[in-house]
Structure formats: C-alpha cells, structure tokens
XYZ file of N, CA and C in Angstrom:
576
model
N -11.094 15.054 -1.198
C -11.437 14.351 0.020
C -10.641 14.979 1.170
N -11.311 15.294 2.253
C -10.637 15.936 3.378
C -9.914 14.906 4.257
N -8.910 15.381 4.960
C -8.176 14.528 5.894
C -9.130 13.985 6.960
N -10.060 14.801 7.385
C -11.025 14.387 8.407
C -11.863 13.213 7.911
N -12.301 13.275 6.626
C -13.107 12.181 6.075
C -12.285 10.899 5.969
N -11.014 11.014 5.553
C -10.159 9.831 5.451
C -9.973 9.207 6.828
N -9.685 10.017 7.840
C -9.516 9.494 9.201
C -10.803 8.844 9.704
N -11.943 9.426 9.349
C -13.237 8.844 9.723
C -13.388 7.449 9.103
N -13.032 7.308 7.826
C -13.105 6.007 7.157
C -12.165 5.011 7.824
N -10.935 5.443 8.113
C -9.964 4.544 8.744
C -10.459 4.051 10.095
N -11.105 4.925 10.849
C -11.655 4.522 12.152
C -12.857 3.589 11.974
N -13.777 3.947 11.088
C -14.973 3.134 10.867
C -14.621 1.727 10.381
N -13.589 1.623 9.559
C -13.197 0.331 8.990
C -12.286 -0.467 9.926
N -11.897 0.116 11.062
C -11.029 -0.589 12.006
C -9.600 -0.730 11.513
N -9.144 0.232 10.730
C -7.812 0.179 10.120
C -6.703 0.517 11.110
N -6.879 1.562 11.887
C -5.837 2.047 12.785
C -5.852 1.274 14.095
N -4.722 0.622 14.396
C -4.585 -0.172 15.624
C -3.417 0.375 16.438
N -3.503 0.212 17.765
C -2.431 0.674 18.641
C -1.928 -0.473 19.491
N -0.617 -0.477 19.748
C 0.030 -1.539 20.519
C 1.517 -1.545 20.241
N 2.100 -2.721 20.007
C 3.529 -2.890 19.691
C 3.595 -3.879 18.533
N 3.890 -3.369 17.345
C 3.755 -4.162 16.131
C 5.069 -4.359 15.397
N 5.229 -5.551 14.847
C 6.333 -5.866 13.945
C 5.820 -5.630 12.529
N 6.420 -4.642 11.851
C 6.006 -4.299 10.502
C 6.676 -5.210 9.481
N 6.136 -5.265 8.286
C 6.714 -6.072 7.203
C 8.166 -5.694 6.960
N 8.501 -4.433 7.155
C 9.862 -3.940 6.940
C 10.846 -4.458 7.986
N 10.323 -5.054 9.082
C 11.179 -5.484 10.188
C 11.248 -4.452 11.297
N 10.760 -3.251 11.031
C 10.752 -2.200 12.043
C 9.600 -2.425 13.018
N 9.645 -1.735 14.160
C 8.592 -1.817 15.175
C 7.855 -0.481 15.226
N 6.572 -0.530 15.600
C 5.776 0.687 15.701
C 4.676 0.499 16.735
N 4.232 1.616 17.327
C 3.109 1.552 18.273
C 1.773 1.713 17.561
N 1.820 2.017 16.273
C 0.595 2.125 15.483
C 0.729 1.213 14.269
N -0.379 0.572 13.920
C -0.406 -0.287 12.739
C -1.645 0.044 11.941
N -1.472 0.188 10.650
C -2.588 0.478 9.764
C -2.868 -0.770 8.938
N -3.946 -1.457 9.258
C -4.336 -2.667 8.529
C -5.259 -2.239 7.391
N -4.628 -1.686 6.337
C -5.402 -1.110 5.228
C -6.231 -2.135 4.484
N -5.881 -3.404 4.576
C -6.688 -4.437 3.915
C -8.137 -4.383 4.399
N -8.351 -3.919 5.617
C -9.714 -3.838 6.155
C -10.590 -2.873 5.362
N -9.966 -1.875 4.742
C -10.731 -0.927 3.929
C -11.475 -1.669 2.833
N -10.782 -2.634 2.221
C -11.306 -3.280 1.028
C -12.376 -4.330 1.326
N -12.727 -4.497 2.610
C -13.891 -5.302 2.969
C -15.177 -4.562 2.632
N -15.068 -3.252 2.543
C -16.225 -2.382 2.374
C -16.138 -1.665 1.032
N -16.993 -2.030 0.108
C -16.934 -1.411 -1.218
C -17.136 0.098 -1.151
N -17.969 0.569 -0.228
C -18.217 2.017 -0.162
C -16.945 2.770 0.201
N -16.101 2.202 1.086
C -14.859 2.876 1.464
C -13.808 2.750 0.371
N -13.659 1.538 -0.189
C -12.632 1.367 -1.216
C -12.963 2.216 -2.439
N -14.224 2.302 -2.789
C -14.608 3.131 -3.928
C -14.291 4.599 -3.664
N -14.616 5.076 -2.485
C -14.399 6.484 -2.159
C -12.904 6.828 -2.117
N -12.116 5.994 -1.458
C -10.676 6.273 -1.334
C -9.957 6.119 -2.678
N -10.287 5.075 -3.435
C -9.625 4.847 -4.724
C -10.037 5.890 -5.761
N -11.268 6.371 -5.674
C -11.701 7.453 -6.566
C -10.902 8.719 -6.276
N -10.675 8.996 -4.994
C -9.885 10.174 -4.622
C -8.455 10.054 -5.142
N -7.896 8.857 -5.068
C -6.538 8.636 -5.562
C -6.500 8.732 -7.092
N -7.444 8.113 -7.765
C -7.505 8.159 -9.228
C -7.626 9.594 -9.726
N -8.371 10.394 -9.009
C -8.551 11.806 -9.380
C -7.204 12.534 -9.469
N -6.269 12.162 -8.606
C -4.945 12.808 -8.588
C -4.133 12.473 -9.839
N -4.485 11.377 -10.534
C -3.752 10.951 -11.725
C -4.593 11.003 -13.003
N -5.739 11.674 -12.950
C -6.656 11.672 -14.097
C -6.052 12.298 -15.349
N -5.089 13.200 -15.202
C -4.489 13.863 -16.359
C -3.067 13.380 -16.637
N -2.679 12.238 -16.064
C -1.302 11.739 -16.209
C -1.137 10.776 -17.377
N -2.212 10.510 -18.103
C -2.117 9.608 -19.244
C -1.862 8.162 -18.850
N -2.375 7.753 -17.700
C -2.191 6.381 -17.218
C -2.870 5.405 -18.180
N -2.128 4.350 -18.550
C -2.664 3.312 -19.426
C -2.830 1.968 -18.714
N -2.173 1.825 -17.565
C -2.194 0.565 -16.829
C -1.948 0.864 -15.359
N -2.647 0.147 -14.488
C -2.421 0.249 -13.037
C -1.916 -1.104 -12.561
N -0.872 -1.084 -11.731
C -0.304 -2.315 -11.177
C -0.020 -2.113 -9.696
N -0.247 -3.172 -8.922
C 0.085 -3.155 -7.506
C 0.633 -4.501 -7.100
N 1.333 -4.555 -5.978
C 1.856 -5.832 -5.494
C 0.764 -6.674 -4.835
N 0.808 -7.986 -5.122
C -0.114 -8.909 -4.459
C 0.366 -9.078 -3.026
N -0.475 -9.230 -2.150
C -1.882 -9.455 -2.288
C -2.632 -8.184 -1.902
N -1.953 -7.351 -1.109
C -2.599 -6.176 -0.547
C -3.162 -5.184 -1.537
N -2.565 -5.078 -2.718
C -3.009 -4.041 -3.650
C -3.787 -4.585 -4.842
N -4.182 -5.851 -4.805
C -4.942 -6.402 -5.939
C -6.280 -5.680 -6.082
N -7.052 -5.619 -5.013
C -8.356 -4.952 -5.088
C -8.187 -3.461 -5.359
N -7.176 -2.875 -4.756
C -6.930 -1.448 -4.947
C -6.575 -1.140 -6.403
N -5.728 -1.965 -6.988
C -5.342 -1.787 -8.384
C -6.575 -1.822 -9.284
N -7.439 -2.783 -9.007
C -8.686 -2.888 -9.774
C -9.526 -1.611 -9.625
N -9.738 -1.188 -8.394
C -10.640 -0.062 -8.144
C -10.086 1.248 -8.711
N -8.779 1.489 -8.570
C -8.187 2.705 -9.142
C -8.298 2.661 -10.664
N -8.014 1.494 -11.267
C -8.081 1.377 -12.728
C -9.511 1.574 -13.227
N -10.479 1.108 -12.452
C -11.886 1.276 -12.835
C -12.230 2.760 -12.940
N -11.749 3.535 -11.979
C -12.024 4.981 -11.989
C -11.278 5.690 -13.110
N -10.119 5.154 -13.499
C -9.352 5.763 -14.592
C -9.764 5.220 -15.960
N -10.539 4.130 -15.970
C -10.982 3.545 -17.222
C -9.882 2.834 -17.990
N -8.939 2.213 -17.246
C -7.813 1.510 -17.879
C -7.688 0.094 -17.320
N -6.799 -0.666 -17.916
C -6.533 -2.044 -17.504
C -5.733 -2.054 -16.196
N -5.842 -3.169 -15.460
C -5.047 -3.334 -14.246
C -4.498 -4.751 -14.185
N -3.335 -4.882 -13.537
C -2.702 -6.175 -13.296
C -2.071 -6.124 -11.904
N -1.463 -7.237 -11.490
C -0.731 -7.226 -10.228
C 0.547 -8.034 -10.369
N 1.513 -7.681 -9.539
C 2.770 -8.425 -9.455
C 2.670 -9.313 -8.227
N 3.357 -10.444 -8.267
C 3.323 -11.351 -7.116
C 4.670 -12.029 -6.946
N 4.863 -12.578 -5.778
C 6.131 -13.243 -5.487
C 6.133 -14.669 -6.023
N 7.273 -15.016 -6.603
C 7.525 -16.381 -7.031
C 8.962 -16.685 -6.616
N 9.118 -17.695 -5.755
C 10.430 -18.026 -5.200
C 11.072 -16.814 -4.517
N 10.243 -16.031 -3.819
C 10.725 -14.891 -3.062
C 10.970 -13.626 -3.864
N 10.764 -13.677 -5.173
C 11.030 -12.515 -6.021
C 9.737 -11.999 -6.641
N 9.550 -10.677 -6.611
C 8.373 -10.058 -7.209
C 8.484 -10.174 -8.728
N 7.400 -10.634 -9.355
C 7.428 -10.874 -10.796
C 6.025 -10.747 -11.384
N 5.959 -10.739 -12.713
C 4.673 -10.824 -13.405
C 4.415 -12.280 -13.725
N 3.209 -12.725 -13.494
C 2.787 -14.086 -13.833
C 1.462 -13.994 -14.570
N 0.836 -15.121 -14.795
C -0.520 -15.198 -15.355
C -0.632 -14.548 -16.732
N 0.470 -14.524 -17.457
C 0.524 -13.898 -18.783
C 0.235 -12.402 -18.760
N 0.419 -11.759 -17.599
C 0.293 -10.306 -17.537
C 1.449 -9.695 -18.312
N 1.176 -8.575 -18.956
C 2.190 -7.920 -19.771
C 2.213 -6.420 -19.526
N 3.393 -5.868 -19.650
C 3.601 -4.422 -19.695
C 4.327 -4.192 -21.010
N 3.755 -3.350 -21.865
C 4.372 -3.126 -23.168
C 5.349 -1.951 -23.103
N 6.397 -1.994 -23.905
C 7.358 -0.888 -23.917
C 6.665 0.446 -24.169
N 6.995 1.428 -23.353
C 6.419 2.760 -23.469
C 5.080 2.936 -22.777
N 4.490 1.861 -22.283
C 3.183 1.957 -21.622
C 3.306 2.786 -20.346
N 2.357 3.693 -20.155
C 2.360 4.597 -18.998
C 1.645 3.902 -17.832
N 2.417 3.635 -16.770
C 1.957 2.769 -15.690
C 1.918 3.521 -14.361
N 0.814 3.338 -13.638
C 0.674 3.847 -12.274
C 0.834 2.673 -11.318
N 1.758 2.792 -10.380
C 1.979 1.774 -9.354
C 1.175 2.185 -8.122
N 0.392 1.240 -7.565
C -0.416 1.549 -6.381
C -0.094 0.586 -5.246
N -0.313 1.062 -4.028
C -0.111 0.260 -2.820
C -1.030 0.812 -1.744
N -1.495 -0.049 -0.840
C -2.421 0.429 0.186
C -1.721 1.294 1.227
N -0.569 0.853 1.721
C 0.157 1.626 2.729
C 1.652 1.520 2.449
N 2.368 2.632 2.633
C 3.812 2.662 2.413
C 4.505 3.054 3.707
N 5.500 2.227 4.102
C 6.356 2.544 5.246
C 7.784 2.730 4.750
N 8.390 1.665 4.237
C 9.743 1.768 3.679
C 9.712 1.760 2.156
N 8.618 1.289 1.570
C 8.471 1.296 0.125
C 9.117 0.132 -0.598
N 9.506 -0.900 0.130
C 10.191 -2.034 -0.487
C 9.412 -2.690 -1.599
N 8.151 -3.021 -1.360
C 7.333 -3.678 -2.392
C 7.097 -2.754 -3.577
N 6.884 -1.483 -3.308
C 6.665 -0.521 -4.390
C 7.906 -0.441 -5.278
N 9.078 -0.391 -4.662
C 10.322 -0.335 -5.449
C 10.476 -1.581 -6.326
N 10.103 -2.738 -5.791
C 10.176 -3.969 -6.580
C 9.238 -3.904 -7.788
N 8.050 -3.362 -7.596
C 7.096 -3.256 -8.697
C 7.586 -2.218 -9.719
N 8.134 -1.119 -9.252
C 8.712 -0.122 -10.162
C 9.783 -0.775 -11.026
N 10.636 -1.596 -10.407
C 11.691 -2.293 -11.157
C 11.103 -3.207 -12.232
N 10.003 -3.887 -11.909
C 9.343 -4.767 -12.886
C 8.845 -3.951 -14.077
N 8.199 -2.820 -13.784
C 7.670 -1.971 -14.856
C 8.809 -1.529 -15.774
N 9.899 -1.063 -15.178
C 11.041 -0.594 -15.978
C 11.685 -1.731 -16.754
N 11.792 -2.905 -16.134
C 12.380 -4.076 -16.795
C 11.611 -4.435 -18.067
N 10.296 -4.220 -18.051
C 9.467 -4.529 -19.209
C 9.324 -3.337 -20.161
N 10.020 -2.244 -19.876
C 10.004 -1.090 -20.773
C 8.884 -0.110 -20.535
N 8.137 -0.301 -19.446
C 7.055 0.629 -19.126
C 7.597 1.914 -18.520
N 6.775 2.943 -18.552
C 7.134 4.239 -17.964
C 6.284 4.447 -16.708
N 6.924 4.531 -15.560
C 6.199 4.754 -14.311
C 5.835 6.231 -14.220
N 4.524 6.519 -14.283
C 4.079 7.913 -14.227
C 3.892 8.392 -12.796
N 3.838 7.439 -11.852
C 3.686 7.821 -10.457
C 3.381 6.634 -9.579
N 3.367 6.918 -8.288
C 2.999 5.947 -7.268
C 1.821 6.547 -6.511
N 0.765 5.748 -6.356
C -0.408 6.190 -5.616
C -0.657 5.268 -4.440
N -0.812 5.843 -3.253
C -1.044 5.047 -2.052
C -2.234 5.610 -1.276
N -2.899 4.727 -0.560
C -3.962 5.204 0.317
C -3.328 5.933 1.498
N -2.392 5.251 2.198
C -1.756 5.841 3.375
C -0.244 5.882 3.191
N 0.324 7.061 3.280
C 1.770 7.252 3.294
C 2.169 7.436 4.752
N 2.775 6.387 5.342
C 3.182 6.431 6.756
C 4.405 7.305 6.992
N 5.078 7.761 5.928
C 6.330 8.509 6.083
C 6.116 10.008 6.211
N 4.887 10.455 6.097
C 4.635 11.892 6.162
C 5.213 12.635 4.965
N 5.307 11.956 3.808
C 5.814 12.589 2.593
C 7.322 12.532 2.437
N 8.009 11.808 3.309
C 9.476 11.761 3.269
C 10.032 10.748 2.279
N 9.234 9.790 1.835
C 9.737 8.743 0.947
C 9.846 9.272 -0.487
N 10.877 8.815 -1.190
C 11.119 9.266 -2.555
C 11.304 8.054 -3.466
N 10.435 7.916 -4.450
C 10.525 6.825 -5.423
C 11.103 7.294 -6.752
N 11.447 8.573 -6.855
C 11.972 9.102 -8.104
C 10.891 9.417 -9.121
N 9.642 9.272 -8.735
C 8.478 9.600 -9.568
C 7.470 10.287 -8.644
N 6.476 10.979 -9.209
C 5.489 11.625 -8.345
C 4.791 10.613 -7.421
N 4.634 10.987 -6.171
C 3.921 10.195 -5.173
C 2.693 10.974 -4.735
N 1.553 10.324 -4.817
C 0.317 10.909 -4.323
C -0.302 9.940 -3.333
N -0.824 10.481 -2.239
C -1.498 9.651 -1.245
C -2.859 10.255 -0.940
N -3.753 9.402 -0.462
C -5.044 9.906 -0.014
C -4.844 10.590 1.328
N -3.942 10.016 2.147
C -3.587 10.652 3.415
C -2.121 10.352 3.727
N -1.456 11.349 4.262
C -0.059 11.204 4.654
C 0.028 11.403 6.157
N 0.562 10.392 6.834
C 0.699 10.436 8.290
C 2.154 10.185 8.641
N 2.663 10.892 9.624
C 4.033 10.652 10.070
C 3.956 9.713 11.269
N 3.975 8.405 10.987
C 3.873 7.386 12.028
C 5.284 6.897 12.343
N 5.687 7.043 13.572
C 7.041 6.683 13.990
C 7.214 5.166 13.985
N 8.375 4.733 13.486
C 8.745 3.323 13.584
C 10.198 3.256 14.040
N 10.581 2.122 14.597
C 11.900 1.978 15.209
C 12.614 0.740 14.678
N 13.934 0.826 14.614
C 14.740 -0.375 14.402
C 14.563 -1.220 15.668
N 14.539 -2.541 15.547
C 14.318 -3.391 16.725
C 15.273 -3.099 17.893
N 16.531 -2.806 17.602
C 17.516 -2.537 18.667
C 17.285 -1.212 19.382
N 16.521 -0.295 18.768
C 16.274 1.026 19.349
C 14.817 1.226 19.745
N 14.071 0.146 19.903
C 12.634 0.244 20.138
C 12.319 0.464 21.628
N 11.725 1.614 21.958
C 11.358 1.875 23.357
C 10.246 0.946 23.848
N 9.408 0.457 22.937
C 8.329 -0.460 23.314
C 8.913 -1.794 23.772
N 9.986 -2.236 23.120
C 10.680 -3.464 23.546
C 11.283 -3.261 24.943
N 11.911 -2.098 25.144
C 12.526 -1.814 26.457
C 11.497 -1.785 27.576
N 10.263 -1.373 27.231
C 9.175 -1.349 28.220
C 8.594 -2.737 28.443
N 8.990 -3.697 27.622
C 8.494 -5.066 27.774
C 7.120 -5.313 27.183
N 6.655 -4.415 26.310
C 5.338 -4.605 25.693
C 5.420 -5.767 24.705
N 4.441 -6.655 24.730
C 4.448 -7.798 23.807
C 4.421 -7.338 22.350
N 5.253 -7.966 21.531
C 5.351 -7.655 20.114
C 4.368 -8.522 19.334
N 3.589 -7.895 18.455
C 2.588 -8.597 17.660
C 2.908 -8.404 16.189
N 2.840 -9.497 15.417
C 2.947 -9.397 13.968
C 1.524 -9.458 13.434
N 0.993 -8.315 12.976
C -0.385 -8.290 12.509
C -0.622 -9.288 11.379
N -1.773 -9.900 11.428
C -2.157 -10.837 10.382
C -1.640 -12.237 10.601
N -0.718 -12.394 11.542
C -0.200 -13.737 11.785
C -1.035 -14.400 12.865
N -0.968 -15.720 12.903
C -1.735 -16.479 13.896
C -0.782 -17.257 14.778
N -1.197 -17.449 15.995
C -0.448 -18.331 16.893
C -1.074 -19.709 16.773
N -0.452 -20.550 15.969
C -0.993 -21.875 15.741
C -0.442 -22.844 16.774
N -1.301 -23.640 17.339
C -0.865 -24.679 18.294
C -0.780 -25.982 17.530
N 0.382 -26.567 17.641
C 0.607 -27.825 16.919
C 0.556 -28.983 17.894
C-alpha cells in the first residue's frame, strides 16, 4: 500500500484534523488523527488492516490483541486477515487487564495492535499483559505511527503509515502561547 493511498484514505474518512488538541498522553498538538473514524467504513478498515497483516504474515502470529476501545475492531480485522484468534485488553479500576475469560497461553505468539501511537502508553500496558501471561510478543502493528519511527517497544514495529507529527509538553506549547482554544477530541461540553 502506498503512502499516497493511505493519506487518501485518512482524508476521505475525516481522520486528520487541525487545530489545538489535548492528546491522551497529556501532550498538545496542532494535528489530531481520529483513527476511530477509519473503522466506520469497512472498505477502509479492511484495506488498512490487510496491509498491516501482510507485514506479519510470516511471523507465526497465533493471537492478535489490542487495547479497548480503539483497537477492538482493528484487532478483529487484522486477525481475520491472518486467520487467527483475537482478543482485547480493557481497563478495570484504571488498570489494563484481560477480562471476559480471555486467555493468553504460555508461549503463544502474540501481535499487539493499536490504531495510532504517540507515546505508546497503552501499547506498553498490553505488552506487559502478554508477558505476564507468558505470551511472546512478536511485534506491534499500528495504522498510524505519529513518532515517525522513533518509538521503541523492544519488538518489531510495523505501521501502515509513519508520520512525524509534532507534539508539545503543555508548558512548552506555542499554541497555548498564541491563545488558541484547546480541544480534547471525543469529549463533549455537557451543560448541566
């Protein structure tokens, strides 16, 4: 899959947004990638997840896992292309864990997936879960790597597209200094 085709999909699906955003990591950025929008469209999720699965077709993957909620559909779609089982990790009392009687067996070869990576916090938590259960992490697969390939999980990382999107610590954010309104994507301003 070409970079041009991936960018075309991201634009068509309304994934790439511009403004002043508060990221899940706590950092600020002028660009936000709402990758969940991809999964509204089966044609896009199938195409992107097939491209990602292709990168791991010879890795002996036996299970695909992603963090809830963003990677549930992605985990399913990547596993479908690889012909293996999929599960997801989710938070319980603030901690990422396996629930719903999901299991990782000792020695099982596991691919961790995520829609977009900035700091990799959720991915690291899922990697820890896999290792805690005795699984072997064969790699991390993401649709969008916002770090431009700079992030290191200690296992192979493959992305459908790698972009170097700048983000700032809140105290060093030029967008804040300019007075641009800060938006937390996906959140609502509820009037009580």
